[in-house]
Amino acid sequence: MKKITYNAPVTLTFSFLAFAVLLLDFYVAGEVSRKLFSVYRSPLTDPFFYFRLIGHVLGHVSWEHLLGNLLLILLLGPMLEEKYGSRNLLKMILLTALLTGAINLLLFPHALMGASGIVFMMILLSSFTNAGKHELPLTVLLVAVLYIGREIMAAWVIEDNISRMTHIAGGMTGAWFGFKAKSD
């Protein structure tokens, strides 16, 4: 029998941390995610403001919410981590978290939590993985139109608690990372 390896440290650590946050949240009736792992308007002097600005991607409102995000993160993350490196993927996750948190603070009055911005970043970024240096794969365009287009349409038609802007910002961030990697 072959040994089990920790093959994608950033992806796995992120997943285990998000799981631990929701598990802890389950035992304290949602207080952990609400206070520490969701980003919302609060004074800049609040010591947790800056942590929440990035940490909101680890908080989730339910097991279904978490599992939906982790399914795609665990599917795409190892491939992206192998292609771009663990350190670079961590930077991409942190920058996407910061960007989606800041956009939510600037544009919306409600709290934001969840890793869907990270998921959309990974979806768009993954469509660049087999492209040559000076190529724009048709799959990138199709994925962008389908995923981001769907979110734009849903924002106009569906009224729910899903942050479509987070999905769009995450996808655009992933596309930017993909274009940047191709131009380097």
Short mmCIF file of C-alpha atoms in Angstrom, two decimals:
data_model
loop_
_atom_site.label_atom_id
_atom_site.label_comp_id
_atom_site.label_asym_id
_atom_site.label_seq_id
_atom_site.Cartn_x
_atom_site.Cartn_y
_atom_site.Cartn_z
CA MET A 1 0.00 0.00 0.00
CA LYS A 2 1.26 3.45 -0.86
CA LYS A 3 1.49 6.14 1.78
CA ILE A 4 -0.85 9.11 1.90
CA THR A 5 0.94 12.39 1.18
CA TYR A 6 0.10 15.98 1.99
CA ASN A 7 0.36 16.72 -1.73
CA ALA A 8 -1.05 20.26 -1.85
CA PRO A 9 -0.19 22.00 1.42
CA VAL A 10 -1.92 25.33 0.72
CA THR A 11 -5.09 23.72 -0.61
CA LEU A 12 -5.30 21.15 2.17
CA THR A 13 -4.45 23.59 4.97
CA PHE A 14 -7.04 26.07 3.68
CA SER A 15 -9.64 23.28 3.54
CA PHE A 16 -8.86 21.97 7.01
CA LEU A 17 -8.95 25.49 8.49
CA ALA A 18 -12.35 26.24 6.90
CA PHE A 19 -13.65 22.90 8.19
CA ALA A 20 -12.31 23.63 11.69
CA VAL A 21 -13.93 27.10 11.72
CA LEU A 22 -17.35 25.68 10.85
CA LEU A 23 -16.95 22.81 13.32
CA LEU A 24 -16.08 25.27 16.09
CA ASP A 25 -18.95 27.48 14.95
CA PHE A 26 -21.32 24.55 15.32
CA TYR A 27 -20.39 24.27 19.01
CA VAL A 28 -20.71 27.99 19.80
CA ALA A 29 -23.90 28.77 17.84
CA GLY A 30 -22.32 30.72 14.99
CA GLU A 31 -20.48 33.26 17.08
CA VAL A 32 -16.99 32.42 15.76
CA SER A 33 -17.81 33.01 12.10
CA ARG A 34 -19.96 36.04 12.80
CA LYS A 35 -17.31 37.78 14.91
CA LEU A 36 -14.05 36.60 13.34
CA PHE A 37 -14.67 35.01 9.94
CA SER A 38 -17.01 37.41 8.18
CA VAL A 39 -16.15 40.84 6.89
CA TYR A 40 -18.47 43.72 7.71
CA ARG A 41 -18.26 47.42 8.29
CA SER A 42 -16.60 48.14 11.60
CA PRO A 43 -14.20 50.79 12.89
CA LEU A 44 -10.67 50.65 11.52
CA THR A 45 -9.55 50.67 15.16
CA ASP A 46 -11.24 47.30 15.73
CA PRO A 47 -8.29 44.91 16.24
CA PHE A 48 -10.04 42.16 14.26
CA PHE A 49 -11.01 44.36 11.28
CA TYR A 50 -7.86 43.55 9.31
CA PHE A 51 -7.98 39.84 10.12
CA ARG A 52 -11.62 39.64 9.00
CA LEU A 53 -10.74 41.43 5.76
CA ILE A 54 -8.89 38.26 4.70
CA GLY A 55 -10.21 35.63 7.14
CA HIS A 56 -13.79 35.86 5.84
CA VAL A 57 -12.93 33.20 3.26
CA LEU A 58 -12.65 30.61 6.05
CA GLY A 59 -16.14 31.27 7.46
CA HIS A 60 -19.23 29.55 6.04
CA VAL A 61 -22.89 29.70 7.02
CA SER A 62 -23.60 25.97 6.75
CA TRP A 63 -22.11 22.57 5.97
CA GLU A 64 -23.68 22.71 2.51
CA HIS A 65 -22.04 26.09 1.86
CA LEU A 66 -18.64 24.82 3.00
CA LEU A 67 -18.83 21.51 1.13
CA GLY A 68 -19.91 23.22 -2.10
CA ASN A 69 -16.82 25.44 -1.95
CA LEU A 70 -14.42 22.73 -0.77
CA LEU A 71 -15.45 20.37 -3.55
CA LEU A 72 -14.11 22.76 -6.17
CA ILE A 73 -11.16 23.96 -4.09
CA LEU A 74 -9.99 20.37 -3.52
CA LEU A 75 -10.52 19.56 -7.19
CA LEU A 76 -8.74 22.60 -8.67
CA GLY A 77 -6.32 23.59 -5.90
CA PRO A 78 -3.80 20.73 -6.21
CA MET A 79 -3.48 21.23 -9.98
CA LEU A 80 -2.99 24.99 -9.54
CA GLU A 81 -0.57 24.48 -6.68
CA GLU A 82 1.51 22.13 -8.82
CA LYS A 83 1.47 24.52 -11.80
CA TYR A 84 2.08 27.83 -10.00
CA GLY A 85 3.68 26.68 -6.74
CA SER A 86 2.37 26.70 -3.18
CA ARG A 87 3.72 30.14 -2.34
CA ASN A 88 2.17 31.72 -5.43
CA LEU A 89 -1.19 30.03 -4.85
CA LEU A 90 -1.18 31.28 -1.26
CA LYS A 91 -0.50 34.82 -2.52
CA MET A 92 -3.36 34.47 -5.02
CA ILE A 93 -5.75 33.29 -2.29
CA LEU A 94 -4.75 36.11 0.06
CA LEU A 95 -5.01 38.78 -2.64
CA THR A 96 -8.40 37.46 -3.78
CA ALA A 97 -9.63 37.40 -0.16
CA LEU A 98 -8.43 40.97 0.40
CA LEU A 99 -9.97 42.21 -2.84
CA THR A 100 -13.36 40.55 -2.31
CA GLY A 101 -13.46 41.68 1.32
CA ALA A 102 -12.63 45.27 0.39
CA ILE A 103 -15.19 45.34 -2.44
CA ASN A 104 -17.87 44.06 -0.09
CA LEU A 105 -17.02 46.71 2.51
CA LEU A 106 -17.11 49.49 -0.06
CA LEU A 107 -20.24 48.49 -1.96
CA PHE A 108 -22.51 46.50 0.34
CA PRO A 109 -23.85 47.00 3.88
CA HIS A 110 -24.16 43.28 4.71
CA ALA A 111 -21.54 40.88 6.05
CA LEU A 112 -19.66 38.52 3.73
CA MET A 113 -18.27 35.08 4.45
CA GLY A 114 -17.26 32.08 2.40
CA ALA A 115 -14.68 30.94 -0.11
CA SER A 116 -16.70 31.39 -3.29
CA GLY A 117 -14.44 34.23 -4.47
CA ILE A 118 -11.50 31.82 -4.11
CA VAL A 119 -13.46 29.17 -6.01
CA PHE A 120 -14.18 31.51 -8.91
CA MET A 121 -10.55 32.65 -8.94
CA MET A 122 -9.47 29.01 -9.23
CA ILE A 123 -12.03 28.23 -11.93
CA LEU A 124 -10.81 31.04 -14.20
CA LEU A 125 -7.15 30.46 -13.38
CA SER A 126 -7.43 26.74 -14.11
CA SER A 127 -8.57 27.42 -17.65
CA PHE A 128 -5.10 28.89 -18.34
CA THR A 129 -3.13 25.83 -17.19
CA ASN A 130 -2.52 24.28 -20.62
CA ALA A 131 -2.03 27.49 -22.58
CA GLY A 132 1.21 28.46 -24.26
CA LYS A 133 2.98 31.71 -23.42
CA HIS A 134 1.39 33.81 -26.17
CA GLU A 135 -1.93 32.02 -26.44
CA LEU A 136 -5.41 32.85 -25.25
CA PRO A 137 -7.27 29.56 -25.00
CA LEU A 138 -10.86 29.55 -26.19
CA THR A 139 -11.71 27.71 -22.97
CA VAL A 140 -10.72 30.82 -20.99
CA LEU A 141 -13.16 32.93 -22.95
CA LEU A 142 -15.94 30.37 -22.68
CA VAL A 143 -15.43 29.86 -18.95
CA ALA A 144 -15.38 33.63 -18.40
CA VAL A 145 -18.54 34.16 -20.40
CA LEU A 146 -20.36 31.23 -18.78
CA TYR A 147 -19.34 31.73 -15.15
CA ILE A 148 -19.05 35.50 -14.93
CA GLY A 149 -21.93 36.07 -17.36
CA ARG A 150 -24.16 33.80 -15.29
CA GLU A 151 -23.31 35.76 -12.15
CA ILE A 152 -24.03 39.10 -13.81
CA MET A 153 -27.41 37.82 -15.05
CA ALA A 154 -28.24 36.29 -11.66
CA ALA A 155 -27.44 39.57 -9.91
CA TRP A 156 -30.20 41.26 -11.92
CA VAL A 157 -32.78 38.47 -11.71
CA ILE A 158 -32.32 36.54 -8.45
CA GLU A 159 -32.67 38.08 -5.01
CA ASP A 160 -30.82 35.91 -2.50
CA ASN A 161 -27.99 36.11 0.01
CA ILE A 162 -25.31 35.12 -2.49
CA SER A 163 -22.67 37.76 -3.17
CA ARG A 164 -22.53 37.77 -6.96
CA MET A 165 -19.98 40.57 -6.86
CA THR A 166 -17.63 38.29 -4.91
CA HIS A 167 -17.94 35.64 -7.61
CA ILE A 168 -17.31 38.18 -10.37
CA ALA A 169 -14.35 39.75 -8.54
CA GLY A 170 -12.87 36.32 -7.78
CA GLY A 171 -13.23 35.24 -11.41
CA MET A 172 -11.70 38.45 -12.71
CA THR A 173 -8.83 38.06 -10.25
CA GLY A 174 -8.21 34.50 -11.47
CA ALA A 175 -8.23 35.70 -15.09
CA TRP A 176 -5.77 38.47 -14.18
CA PHE A 177 -3.45 35.94 -12.48
CA GLY A 178 -3.68 33.71 -15.57
CA PHE A 179 -2.90 36.56 -17.99
CA LYS A 180 -0.07 37.77 -15.77
CA ALA A 181 1.50 34.29 -15.59
CA LYS A 182 1.32 33.99 -19.40
CA SER A 183 3.01 37.34 -19.95
CA ASP A 184 5.90 36.67 -17.53
#
